[in-house]
Structures are given as structure tokens and as C-alpha cells.
Amino acid sequence: MPNFQTPLSFISDNCAGASSEVMQALLSCNSGSANPYGSDDLTMGIETKLAELFEHEVSVFLVSTGTAANSICLATLSPPWGSVYCHAQSHINNDECAAPEFFSQGAKLVSVPGIAAKIDAQELAAAVSRRVGDIHSTQPGCVSITQATELGTLYTVSEIAEIGEVCQSANIGLHMDGSRFANAVATLGCSPAQMTWKAGVKALSFGASKNGVLGAEAIVLFDQSLAQEIAFRRKRAGHLTSKMRFLSAQMDAYLKDDLWLANAHQSNLMAQRLSEGLGRHELIEILEPPQANILFCRFPLWLTQRLLDQGCSFLHDRWEEGVVRLVTSFATTDFEVDLFLQRVQAALNEA
Ligand SMILES: Cc1ncc(COP(=O)(O)O)c(C=O)c1O
């Protein structure tokens, strides 16, 4: 008999706690004093560690939210009269309350079509050449792609490189919203370098909070010429944390022994397990095979209601009727996935 007592949450990877290694690192850095505002040893060490990981000289700026990381990057890459090309389904377009527009003092988000929440490079090439030089129109500012996407899909390395080439010929920067960067690397099996600067990415929002960190994200710049401007922008945005060592300790633990990658593997594995289990039922449609840790499916409405009534939680009322989103995290276990699948099976048996 399925157990209906345990609450099961697939709402978001933001619902998970933090890895024990991260919590331990926070405790360990708590003793003694450290220089404030990022001039402590721990913070300075992060830049070296990320430079090693990315096999490139980098400038790193820690902030406490992904929205801040994205907005600060975009404001730096685009002038106020610029177009920030992005996909219509992107987080910057739908879920940041116009923070990119606010921080950039008015840059315009321009959506570029493409399947599976990915910008199509040819559509982008057409978009960046529209109305260039026309004083009545915003001008090419920068491009922002999300990897992994909001739909749980991935750009291949060569798709990123194609977009990078369009950016290069239009002389604009490429930003990557890597809120789920680790999930993408875990699936593609490529190096962080291949997925970023080698493919033309100039600025990365390196996410960590969704994947085991309590609250820290890193802006990683591959273009050093932007570093000074970003430093001032971060301060003005209120993200130059005085006790920066606490953010750095989290990031340090996240990078140590590839915790970031191990966590992402677990998270992706759980999404696969969920997808395989749900895909066995005729009444359930898997809308996109999950490449990361997000799974979109279509459930009969009564099934969604039955699962919600039994204490399962997931997003279900934001899209077309019947579409549900299930998100796994590093903390999701086989047990939880199997329990959810049992509840689905039991509901379908009763129908
Ligand atoms: C694709 C993507 N980018 C960025 C973010 C960062 O958001 P926050 O400002 O809530 O940390 C999220 C969080 O849901 C996201 O899904």
C-alpha cells in the first residue's frame, strides 16, 4: 500500500535545504574575525578556485540571489538603450519583476523565438540586425541564454557556440543564466570551459543556491575589462555583503571535491527516475524528456487534484490546462520518487 502520510514536494529545487558540507563550512568560518566586504582570505581564494574550474582567468563577484547576478551582468553588458535578447520563457523575462530593466536603467528585453525554451541562432542573427542605427529603436545590447533552461532542456555546446558567433559578429556580449549550470554540465559531460568562454560566453551567473548552497551565487566574468564596472554595480545594488566570508564559505564548500557536480548528478538522476516511471502510464504525457532536473508533463486534471489532496506539491496552474512541473533537487531521494510513483499508480488503478 502506498504511504499517503509523507508530504512530497516537487515544487522547486529552492525547496531543498543546503548540503551538510555547506552548513559545516558556515560553522567553521564563524570563529575569529575576518576582513569585511570580500577582502578576506576565503573570498580571495574563490577566484582562484573558479579560475581553475573554468581554466581561464576570471573575476568573481558573489551575490545572494540569482536575480541580482543576472541583473548586474545584463546592466553591465547592455546600455540603457540596448536590446537584451532572450527567450520568451526565460526567467529574466518572466520572473524577475523587471529587475534587469531596472538595473540597466531601461534596457529592453526582446524575445527571440526557438524551440524548447532555447534561442534559435538564426532567429537571433535576424533580430540583432534589425533597425541597427535607427535612433527610434533600441540597439543591440547583449544576449542572455539560460543553461539549463527553464523547461529543463539544454543547449548543446555547439548551439551555444553558434549563438556566441552571432554575438561576436554583432559586437555584443553573451550572458549565461547558469542558475542550473551544474545540472547542465552533469548531463552534457563537457567541461565548464567548453560550455562558457570557449563558446563565447562573457559573463556567467553561476548558480549554487538551487543545488546545495544556502544562499550564494557567483557572477563569473571571462572578460576582465568589465570587472571594475561590475564591482561598482554590485555595491550600488546592495550586494556587496559586509560579512562576505559567509557567502564565500558556502561557495568554497560547494566547489570542494566537486560537490556541485555530485549534487547535480543526484538531482538529474531523480528527474530521470521520475520521468521513466511516469512515462509508463498512457494517461500521462511527458512533454520534454528531462535533460536536467525539471520535468514538464501533462496529467489528467483529476490526477493532479488527487495527488495534491494526498499532500504532494508541484506547480500545476501556470500553463495550459493539465500541464504540471516537477522539479527534483540534490536532496531528492529514490524513496521520495518511488513513493510519488506509487501514489500515481494507485490513483490510476482506482480510476
Ligand atoms: C532560470 C533561473 N534563473 C535565475 C533564478 C534566480 O532566482 P532568485 O533571484 O530567486 O535566486 C531562478 C530561480 O528560480 C531560475 O529558475
mmCIF file of C-alpha atoms and ligand atoms in Angstrom:
data_model
loop_
_atom_site.group_PDB
_atom_site.id
_atom_site.type_symbol
_atom_site.label_atom_id
_atom_site.label_comp_id
_atom_site.label_asym_id
_atom_site.label_seq_id
_atom_site.Cartn_x
_atom_site.Cartn_y
_atom_site.Cartn_z
ATOM 1 C CA MET A 1 0.000 0.000 0.000
ATOM 2 C CA PRO A 2 1.358 3.442 -0.851
ATOM 3 C CA ASN A 3 2.113 5.605 2.106
ATOM 4 C CA PHE A 4 -0.049 8.737 1.957
ATOM 5 C CA GLN A 5 1.378 10.357 5.090
ATOM 6 C CA THR A 6 4.734 11.607 3.805
ATOM 7 C CA PRO A 7 4.449 15.035 2.151
ATOM 8 C CA LEU A 8 6.244 15.041 -1.184
ATOM 9 C CA SER A 9 7.451 18.287 -2.715
ATOM 10 C CA PHE A 10 8.448 18.713 -6.325
ATOM 11 C CA ILE A 11 7.666 22.422 -6.407
ATOM 12 C CA SER A 12 11.189 23.696 -6.900
ATOM 13 C CA ASP A 13 14.828 22.986 -6.185
ATOM 14 C CA ASN A 14 14.559 26.088 -3.997
ATOM 15 C CA CYS A 15 12.545 23.991 -1.550
ATOM 16 C CA ALA A 16 15.549 21.848 -0.624
ATOM 17 C CA GLY A 17 17.814 22.744 2.272
ATOM 18 C CA ALA A 18 21.568 23.088 1.972
ATOM 19 C CA SER A 19 24.189 20.345 1.805
ATOM 20 C CA SER A 20 25.671 19.369 5.147
ATOM 21 C CA GLU A 21 29.152 20.265 3.820
ATOM 22 C CA VAL A 22 27.912 23.811 3.226
ATOM 23 C CA MET A 23 26.361 24.105 6.674
ATOM 24 C CA GLN A 24 29.557 22.761 8.212
ATOM 25 C CA ALA A 25 31.615 25.310 6.291
ATOM 26 C CA LEU A 26 29.418 28.105 7.630
ATOM 27 C CA LEU A 27 30.038 26.956 11.180
ATOM 28 C CA SER A 28 33.755 26.587 10.591
ATOM 29 C CA CYS A 29 34.185 30.117 9.256
ATOM 30 C CA ASN A 30 32.239 31.609 12.131
ATOM 31 C CA SER A 31 35.090 31.735 14.619
ATOM 32 C CA GLY A 32 37.525 34.612 14.785
ATOM 33 C CA SER A 33 37.411 37.756 12.714
ATOM 34 C CA ALA A 34 37.877 38.286 9.006
ATOM 35 C CA ASN A 35 38.218 41.351 6.827
ATOM 36 C CA PRO A 36 34.852 42.633 5.612
ATOM 37 C CA TYR A 37 33.392 43.277 2.149
ATOM 38 C CA GLY A 38 35.247 40.485 0.409
ATOM 39 C CA SER A 39 38.795 41.335 1.374
ATOM 40 C CA ASP A 40 39.093 38.165 3.480
ATOM 41 C CA ASP A 41 41.229 35.175 2.505
ATOM 42 C CA LEU A 42 38.299 32.856 1.875
ATOM 43 C CA THR A 43 36.741 35.218 -0.654
ATOM 44 C CA MET A 44 40.003 35.818 -2.433
ATOM 45 C CA GLY A 45 40.517 32.071 -2.700
ATOM 46 C CA ILE A 46 37.203 31.621 -4.539
ATOM 47 C CA GLU A 47 38.507 33.468 -7.564
ATOM 48 C CA THR A 48 41.482 31.109 -7.790
ATOM 49 C CA LYS A 49 39.246 28.059 -7.453
ATOM 50 C CA LEU A 50 36.829 29.237 -10.120
ATOM 51 C CA ALA A 51 39.747 30.133 -12.401
ATOM 52 C CA GLU A 52 40.947 26.538 -12.051
ATOM 53 C CA LEU A 53 37.487 25.155 -12.681
ATOM 54 C CA PHE A 54 36.975 27.298 -15.782
ATOM 55 C CA GLU A 55 40.604 27.017 -16.978
ATOM 56 C CA HIS A 56 40.612 30.772 -17.522
ATOM 57 C CA GLU A 57 41.407 33.933 -15.664
ATOM 58 C CA VAL A 58 38.151 35.131 -14.099
ATOM 59 C CA SER A 59 36.812 37.941 -11.954
ATOM 60 C CA VAL A 60 34.276 36.734 -9.427
ATOM 61 C CA PHE A 61 31.574 38.656 -7.570
ATOM 62 C CA LEU A 62 29.436 36.844 -5.047
ATOM 63 C CA VAL A 63 25.847 37.959 -4.580
ATOM 64 C CA SER A 64 22.988 36.408 -2.681
ATOM 65 C CA THR A 65 20.352 35.925 -5.396
ATOM 66 C CA GLY A 66 20.215 34.802 -8.995
ATOM 67 C CA THR A 67 18.125 37.829 -9.908
ATOM 68 C CA ALA A 68 20.919 40.104 -8.688
ATOM 69 C CA ALA A 69 23.552 38.109 -10.584
ATOM 70 C CA ASN A 70 21.547 38.284 -13.813
ATOM 71 C CA SER A 71 20.556 41.918 -13.485
ATOM 72 C CA ILE A 72 24.024 43.161 -12.636
ATOM 73 C CA CYS A 73 25.527 41.241 -15.569
ATOM 74 C CA LEU A 74 22.915 42.481 -18.021
ATOM 75 C CA ALA A 75 23.163 46.063 -16.847
ATOM 76 C CA THR A 76 26.900 45.881 -17.441
ATOM 77 C CA LEU A 77 26.679 44.265 -20.857
ATOM 78 C CA SER A 78 23.920 46.468 -22.278
ATOM 79 C CA PRO A 79 23.498 50.256 -22.391
ATOM 80 C CA PRO A 80 20.155 51.679 -21.181
ATOM 81 C CA TRP A 81 19.065 51.992 -24.822
ATOM 82 C CA GLY A 82 20.086 48.404 -25.597
ATOM 83 C CA SER A 83 18.086 45.319 -26.503
ATOM 84 C CA VAL A 84 18.706 42.323 -24.256
ATOM 85 C CA TYR A 85 17.854 39.355 -26.468
ATOM 86 C CA CYS A 86 16.397 36.426 -24.565
ATOM 87 C CA HIS A 87 13.859 33.654 -24.899
ATOM 88 C CA ALA A 88 10.230 34.448 -24.073
ATOM 89 C CA GLN A 89 10.264 31.680 -21.456
ATOM 90 C CA SER A 90 13.372 32.949 -19.716
ATOM 91 C CA HIS A 91 13.475 33.726 -16.021
ATOM 92 C CA ILE A 92 14.745 37.251 -16.752
ATOM 93 C CA ASN A 93 11.678 37.831 -18.914
ATOM 94 C CA ASN A 94 9.039 36.306 -16.647
ATOM 95 C CA ASP A 95 10.227 36.022 -13.094
ATOM 96 C CA GLU A 96 12.495 38.892 -12.149
ATOM 97 C CA CYS A 97 9.921 41.649 -11.827
ATOM 98 C CA ALA A 98 11.753 43.785 -14.410
ATOM 99 C CA ALA A 99 14.936 43.837 -12.312
ATOM 100 C CA PRO A 100 17.121 43.649 -15.458
ATOM 101 C CA GLU A 101 15.287 46.676 -16.863
ATOM 102 C CA PHE A 102 15.565 48.460 -13.516
ATOM 103 C CA PHE A 103 19.283 47.841 -13.008
ATOM 104 C CA SER A 104 20.118 48.656 -16.631
ATOM 105 C CA GLN A 105 18.093 51.848 -16.386
ATOM 106 C CA GLY A 106 15.766 50.823 -19.152
ATOM 107 C CA ALA A 107 17.324 48.257 -21.472
ATOM 108 C CA LYS A 108 14.561 46.411 -23.312
ATOM 109 C CA LEU A 109 14.119 42.645 -23.148
ATOM 110 C CA VAL A 110 13.497 41.440 -26.685
ATOM 111 C CA SER A 111 12.346 37.865 -27.035
ATOM 112 C CA VAL A 112 13.839 35.648 -29.715
ATOM 113 C CA PRO A 113 11.966 32.506 -30.807
ATOM 114 C CA GLY A 114 13.283 28.987 -30.565
ATOM 115 C CA ILE A 115 12.020 25.561 -29.565
ATOM 116 C CA ALA A 116 12.348 24.029 -26.092
ATOM 117 C CA ALA A 117 12.985 27.420 -24.450
ATOM 118 C CA LYS A 118 16.219 27.833 -26.423
ATOM 119 C CA ILE A 119 17.037 30.830 -28.595
ATOM 120 C CA ASP A 120 17.424 29.858 -32.239
ATOM 121 C CA ALA A 121 20.742 31.200 -33.591
ATOM 122 C CA GLN A 122 19.315 32.130 -36.986
ATOM 123 C CA GLU A 123 16.392 33.977 -35.453
ATOM 124 C CA LEU A 124 18.915 35.751 -33.254
ATOM 125 C CA ALA A 125 21.039 36.739 -36.246
ATOM 126 C CA ALA A 126 17.946 38.288 -37.825
ATOM 127 C CA ALA A 127 16.955 40.052 -34.591
ATOM 128 C CA VAL A 128 20.350 41.656 -33.947
ATOM 129 C CA SER A 129 20.470 43.132 -37.433
ATOM 130 C CA ARG A 130 17.016 44.739 -37.246
ATOM 131 C CA ARG A 131 16.928 48.558 -37.111
ATOM 132 C CA VAL A 132 20.601 48.943 -36.271
ATOM 133 C CA GLY A 133 21.424 52.640 -36.228
ATOM 134 C CA ASP A 134 17.751 53.651 -36.134
ATOM 135 C CA ILE A 135 17.520 56.364 -33.488
ATOM 136 C CA HIS A 136 13.893 55.404 -32.771
ATOM 137 C CA SER A 137 14.734 51.846 -31.776
ATOM 138 C CA THR A 138 16.761 50.204 -29.008
ATOM 139 C CA GLN A 139 20.129 48.954 -30.268
ATOM 140 C CA PRO A 140 21.768 45.526 -29.883
ATOM 141 C CA GLY A 141 22.865 45.372 -26.232
ATOM 142 C CA CYS A 142 23.594 41.758 -25.304
ATOM 143 C CA VAL A 143 22.184 38.237 -25.412
ATOM 144 C CA SER A 144 21.166 36.148 -22.420
ATOM 145 C CA ILE A 145 20.662 32.384 -22.561
ATOM 146 C CA THR A 146 19.655 30.092 -19.716
ATOM 147 C CA GLN A 147 21.547 26.830 -19.222
ATOM 148 C CA ALA A 148 19.809 24.552 -18.173
ATOM 149 C CA THR A 149 16.652 26.237 -19.494
ATOM 150 C CA GLU A 150 13.501 26.963 -17.573
ATOM 151 C CA LEU A 151 11.963 23.962 -19.354
ATOM 152 C CA GLY A 152 14.696 21.590 -18.193
ATOM 153 C CA THR A 153 16.250 21.396 -21.661
ATOM 154 C CA LEU A 154 19.866 22.045 -22.598
ATOM 155 C CA TYR A 155 21.739 23.941 -25.250
ATOM 156 C CA THR A 156 24.464 21.753 -26.732
ATOM 157 C CA VAL A 157 27.952 23.223 -26.672
ATOM 158 C CA SER A 158 27.792 23.822 -30.415
ATOM 159 C CA GLU A 159 24.432 25.597 -30.106
ATOM 160 C CA ILE A 160 25.998 27.945 -27.557
ATOM 161 C CA ALA A 161 28.978 28.480 -29.847
ATOM 162 C CA GLU A 162 26.630 29.365 -32.736
ATOM 163 C CA ILE A 163 24.963 31.974 -30.545
ATOM 164 C CA GLY A 164 28.408 33.148 -29.460
ATOM 165 C CA GLU A 165 29.342 33.707 -33.094
ATOM 166 C CA VAL A 166 26.234 35.783 -33.725
ATOM 167 C CA CYS A 167 27.139 37.880 -30.679
ATOM 168 C CA GLN A 168 30.670 38.308 -31.899
ATOM 169 C CA SER A 169 29.627 39.471 -35.346
ATOM 170 C CA ALA A 170 27.100 41.878 -33.823
ATOM 171 C CA ASN A 171 29.779 43.026 -31.365
ATOM 172 C CA ILE A 172 27.637 42.364 -28.299
ATOM 173 C CA GLY A 173 28.234 40.282 -25.177
ATOM 174 C CA LEU A 174 26.805 36.881 -24.311
ATOM 175 C CA HIS A 175 25.472 36.248 -20.804
ATOM 176 C CA MET A 176 24.545 32.849 -19.433
ATOM 177 C CA ASP A 177 21.987 32.469 -16.657
ATOM 178 C CA GLY A 178 23.530 29.413 -15.058
ATOM 179 C CA SER A 179 21.113 29.093 -12.220
ATOM 180 C CA ARG A 180 21.224 25.343 -13.027
ATOM 181 C CA PHE A 181 24.700 25.376 -14.564
ATOM 182 C CA ALA A 182 25.776 22.294 -12.630
ATOM 183 C CA ASN A 183 22.796 20.278 -13.878
ATOM 184 C CA ALA A 184 23.773 21.115 -17.437
ATOM 185 C CA VAL A 185 27.421 20.123 -17.013
ATOM 186 C CA ALA A 186 26.387 16.900 -15.291
ATOM 187 C CA THR A 187 24.294 15.854 -18.285
ATOM 188 C CA LEU A 188 26.455 17.132 -21.132
ATOM 189 C CA GLY A 189 29.644 15.791 -19.586
ATOM 190 C CA CYS A 190 31.533 18.740 -21.070
ATOM 191 C CA SER A 191 33.929 20.973 -19.178
ATOM 192 C CA PRO A 192 32.701 24.254 -17.673
ATOM 193 C CA ALA A 193 35.144 25.962 -20.069
ATOM 194 C CA GLN A 194 33.587 24.352 -23.143
ATOM 195 C CA MET A 195 30.128 25.462 -22.117
ATOM 196 C CA THR A 196 31.155 29.067 -21.438
ATOM 197 C CA TRP A 197 34.105 31.176 -22.612
ATOM 198 C CA LYS A 198 35.189 28.703 -25.281
ATOM 199 C CA ALA A 199 31.712 29.096 -26.793
ATOM 200 C CA GLY A 200 31.734 32.892 -26.481
ATOM 201 C CA VAL A 201 30.142 33.480 -23.054
ATOM 202 C CA LYS A 202 31.452 36.708 -21.494
ATOM 203 C CA ALA A 203 29.567 36.737 -18.198
ATOM 204 C CA LEU A 204 28.026 33.885 -16.234
ATOM 205 C CA SER A 205 25.591 33.797 -13.352
ATOM 206 C CA PHE A 206 26.980 30.674 -11.685
ATOM 207 C CA GLY A 207 24.103 29.326 -9.640
ATOM 208 C CA ALA A 208 24.590 27.443 -6.413
ATOM 209 C CA SER A 209 21.573 28.101 -4.188
ATOM 210 C CA LYS A 210 19.347 25.629 -6.062
ATOM 211 C CA ASN A 211 21.943 22.915 -5.787
ATOM 212 C CA GLY A 212 23.071 22.680 -2.181
ATOM 213 C CA VAL A 213 24.101 26.176 -1.153
ATOM 214 C CA LEU A 214 22.125 28.154 1.388
ATOM 215 C CA GLY A 215 22.288 31.496 -0.384
ATOM 216 C CA ALA A 216 25.190 32.471 -2.654
ATOM 217 C CA GLU A 217 25.604 32.861 -6.394
ATOM 218 C CA ALA A 218 28.697 33.914 -8.297
ATOM 219 C CA ILE A 219 28.995 36.350 -11.153
ATOM 220 C CA VAL A 220 31.902 34.932 -13.159
ATOM 221 C CA LEU A 221 33.441 37.271 -15.714
ATOM 222 C CA PHE A 222 35.602 35.943 -18.504
ATOM 223 C CA ASP A 223 36.084 39.442 -19.855
ATOM 224 C CA GLN A 224 38.262 41.259 -17.331
ATOM 225 C CA SER A 225 37.519 44.657 -18.819
ATOM 226 C CA LEU A 226 34.049 44.510 -17.227
ATOM 227 C CA ALA A 227 35.318 43.836 -13.713
ATOM 228 C CA GLN A 228 35.602 47.361 -12.392
ATOM 229 C CA GLU A 229 32.133 48.327 -13.567
ATOM 230 C CA ILE A 230 30.599 45.183 -12.063
ATOM 231 C CA ALA A 231 32.293 45.896 -8.740
ATOM 232 C CA PHE A 232 30.583 49.277 -8.502
ATOM 233 C CA ARG A 233 27.288 47.958 -9.780
ATOM 234 C CA ARG A 234 27.262 45.195 -7.164
ATOM 235 C CA LYS A 235 27.829 47.753 -4.412
ATOM 236 C CA ARG A 236 25.060 50.020 -5.727
ATOM 237 C CA ALA A 237 22.749 47.017 -5.959
ATOM 238 C CA GLY A 238 23.300 46.356 -2.258
ATOM 239 C CA HIS A 239 25.006 43.026 -2.844
ATOM 240 C CA LEU A 240 28.474 43.802 -1.529
ATOM 241 C CA THR A 241 27.868 41.813 1.645
ATOM 242 C CA SER A 242 29.799 43.080 4.654
ATOM 243 C CA LYS A 243 30.379 39.609 6.111
ATOM 244 C CA MET A 244 31.273 38.182 2.731
ATOM 245 C CA ARG A 245 33.144 35.263 4.277
ATOM 246 C CA PHE A 246 29.812 33.573 4.917
ATOM 247 C CA LEU A 247 28.934 33.608 1.224
ATOM 248 C CA SER A 248 32.456 32.552 0.310
ATOM 249 C CA ALA A 249 32.476 29.680 2.791
ATOM 250 C CA GLN A 250 29.373 28.304 1.107
ATOM 251 C CA MET A 251 30.859 28.633 -2.357
ATOM 252 C CA ASP A 252 34.123 27.128 -1.164
ATOM 253 C CA ALA A 253 32.336 24.047 0.177
ATOM 254 C CA TYR A 254 30.259 23.848 -2.984
ATOM 255 C CA LEU A 255 33.375 23.712 -5.152
ATOM 256 C CA LYS A 256 35.361 21.422 -2.851
ATOM 257 C CA ASP A 257 35.648 17.837 -4.070
ATOM 258 C CA ASP A 258 33.158 18.687 -6.836
ATOM 259 C CA LEU A 259 30.177 18.779 -4.503
ATOM 260 C CA TRP A 260 28.443 20.967 -7.121
ATOM 261 C CA LEU A 261 28.693 18.187 -9.687
ATOM 262 C CA ALA A 262 27.769 15.338 -7.349
ATOM 263 C CA ASN A 263 24.673 17.234 -6.206
ATOM 264 C CA ALA A 264 23.640 17.920 -9.785
ATOM 265 C CA HIS A 265 24.095 14.276 -10.769
ATOM 266 C CA GLN A 266 21.769 13.201 -7.979
ATOM 267 C CA SER A 267 19.204 15.815 -8.884
ATOM 268 C CA ASN A 268 19.251 14.880 -12.583
ATOM 269 C CA LEU A 269 19.097 11.189 -11.786
ATOM 270 C CA MET A 270 15.956 11.710 -9.758
ATOM 271 C CA ALA A 271 14.305 13.600 -12.626
ATOM 272 C CA GLN A 272 15.143 10.706 -14.938
ATOM 273 C CA ARG A 273 13.677 8.217 -12.496
ATOM 274 C CA LEU A 274 10.528 10.271 -12.236
ATOM 275 C CA SER A 275 10.267 10.624 -15.999
ATOM 276 C CA GLU A 276 10.782 6.916 -16.628
ATOM 277 C CA GLY A 277 8.202 5.974 -14.023
ATOM 278 C CA LEU A 278 5.579 8.459 -15.205
ATOM 279 C CA GLY A 279 6.263 7.720 -18.862
ATOM 280 C CA ARG A 280 4.965 4.171 -18.361
ATOM 281 C CA HIS A 281 1.406 5.436 -17.970
ATOM 282 C CA GLU A 282 -0.685 6.043 -21.059
ATOM 283 C CA LEU A 283 -2.659 8.823 -19.415
ATOM 284 C CA ILE A 284 0.477 10.818 -18.676
ATOM 285 C CA GLU A 285 2.315 12.724 -21.367
ATOM 286 C CA ILE A 286 5.968 13.672 -20.860
ATOM 287 C CA LEU A 287 6.220 17.000 -22.659
ATOM 288 C CA GLU A 288 10.013 17.227 -22.846
ATOM 289 C CA PRO A 289 12.394 14.418 -21.922
ATOM 290 C CA PRO A 290 14.229 15.925 -18.936
ATOM 291 C CA GLN A 291 17.857 16.790 -19.578
ATOM 292 C CA ALA A 292 18.348 18.362 -16.171
ATOM 293 C CA ASN A 293 16.177 18.376 -13.057
ATOM 294 C CA ILE A 294 12.925 19.833 -14.366
ATOM 295 C CA LEU A 295 10.177 17.694 -15.812
ATOM 296 C CA PHE A 296 7.113 19.038 -17.592
ATOM 297 C CA CYS A 297 4.234 16.601 -18.125
ATOM 298 C CA ARG A 298 0.526 16.637 -18.792
ATOM 299 C CA PHE A 299 -1.645 14.953 -16.169
ATOM 300 C CA PRO A 300 -5.393 14.366 -16.311
ATOM 301 C CA LEU A 301 -6.905 17.106 -14.127
ATOM 302 C CA TRP A 302 -8.404 14.618 -11.694
ATOM 303 C CA LEU A 303 -4.981 13.010 -11.187
ATOM 304 C CA THR A 304 -3.377 16.353 -10.333
ATOM 305 C CA GLN A 305 -6.152 17.034 -7.847
ATOM 306 C CA ARG A 306 -5.862 13.562 -6.294
ATOM 307 C CA LEU A 307 -2.107 13.960 -5.809
ATOM 308 C CA LEU A 308 -2.475 17.445 -4.341
ATOM 309 C CA ASP A 309 -5.132 16.149 -1.958
ATOM 310 C CA GLN A 310 -2.679 13.493 -0.818
ATOM 311 C CA GLY A 311 -0.091 16.098 0.145
ATOM 312 C CA CYS A 312 2.031 16.055 -2.990
ATOM 313 C CA SER A 313 3.064 19.503 -4.124
ATOM 314 C CA PHE A 314 4.150 20.722 -7.543
ATOM 315 C CA LEU A 315 3.293 23.617 -9.827
ATOM 316 C CA HIS A 316 0.176 22.937 -11.894
ATOM 317 C CA ASP A 317 -1.760 26.099 -12.657
ATOM 318 C CA ARG A 318 0.675 28.281 -14.569
ATOM 319 C CA TRP A 319 0.483 26.809 -18.026
ATOM 320 C CA GLU A 320 -2.024 25.191 -20.368
ATOM 321 C CA GLU A 321 -4.647 23.076 -18.648
ATOM 322 C CA GLY A 322 -3.173 19.816 -17.397
ATOM 323 C CA VAL A 323 0.466 20.860 -17.589
ATOM 324 C CA VAL A 324 2.431 20.219 -14.402
ATOM 325 C CA ARG A 325 6.052 20.903 -13.480
ATOM 326 C CA LEU A 326 8.022 18.552 -11.258
ATOM 327 C CA VAL A 327 11.440 19.656 -10.037
ATOM 328 C CA THR A 328 13.948 17.460 -8.229
ATOM 329 C CA SER A 329 16.969 18.548 -6.220
ATOM 330 C CA PHE A 330 20.183 17.157 -4.788
ATOM 331 C CA ALA A 331 18.165 16.255 -1.701
ATOM 332 C CA THR A 332 15.529 14.230 -3.556
ATOM 333 C CA THR A 333 15.792 10.528 -2.782
ATOM 334 C CA ASP A 334 14.846 7.339 -4.630
ATOM 335 C CA PHE A 335 12.381 6.744 -1.826
ATOM 336 C CA GLU A 336 10.542 10.001 -2.449
ATOM 337 C CA VAL A 337 10.383 9.478 -6.198
ATOM 338 C CA ASP A 338 9.161 5.908 -5.793
ATOM 339 C CA LEU A 339 6.553 6.968 -3.265
ATOM 340 C CA PHE A 340 5.256 9.581 -5.669
ATOM 341 C CA LEU A 341 5.152 6.986 -8.454
ATOM 342 C CA GLN A 342 3.251 4.614 -6.178
ATOM 343 C CA ARG A 343 0.681 7.306 -5.470
ATOM 344 C CA VAL A 344 0.281 7.941 -9.176
ATOM 345 C CA GLN A 345 -0.101 4.212 -9.814
ATOM 346 C CA ALA A 346 -2.648 3.826 -7.045
ATOM 347 C CA ALA A 347 -4.716 6.756 -8.342
ATOM 348 C CA LEU A 348 -4.663 5.388 -11.882
ATOM 349 C CA ASN A 349 -5.655 1.914 -10.644
ATOM 350 C CA GLU A 350 -8.660 3.377 -8.884
ATOM 351 C CA ALA A 351 -9.795 5.377 -11.922
HETATM 352 C C1 LIG B 1 16.435 30.112 -14.558
HETATM 353 C C2 LIG B 1 16.547 30.877 -13.285
HETATM 354 N N1 LIG B 1 17.365 31.935 -13.230
HETATM 355 C C3 LIG B 1 17.559 32.615 -12.106
HETATM 356 C C4 LIG B 1 16.901 32.280 -10.949
HETATM 357 C C5 LIG B 1 17.281 33.038 -9.712
HETATM 358 O O1 LIG B 1 16.303 33.458 -8.932
HETATM 359 P P1 LIG B 1 16.462 34.064 -7.451
HETATM 360 O O2 LIG B 1 16.624 35.531 -7.622
HETATM 361 O O3 LIG B 1 15.186 33.693 -6.849
HETATM 362 O O4 LIG B 1 17.650 33.471 -6.780
HETATM 363 C C6 LIG B 1 15.986 31.211 -10.959
HETATM 364 C C7 LIG B 1 15.208 30.858 -9.748
HETATM 365 O O5 LIG B 1 14.153 30.286 -9.787
HETATM 366 C C8 LIG B 1 15.818 30.492 -12.160
HETATM 367 O O6 LIG B 1 14.986 29.432 -12.229
#
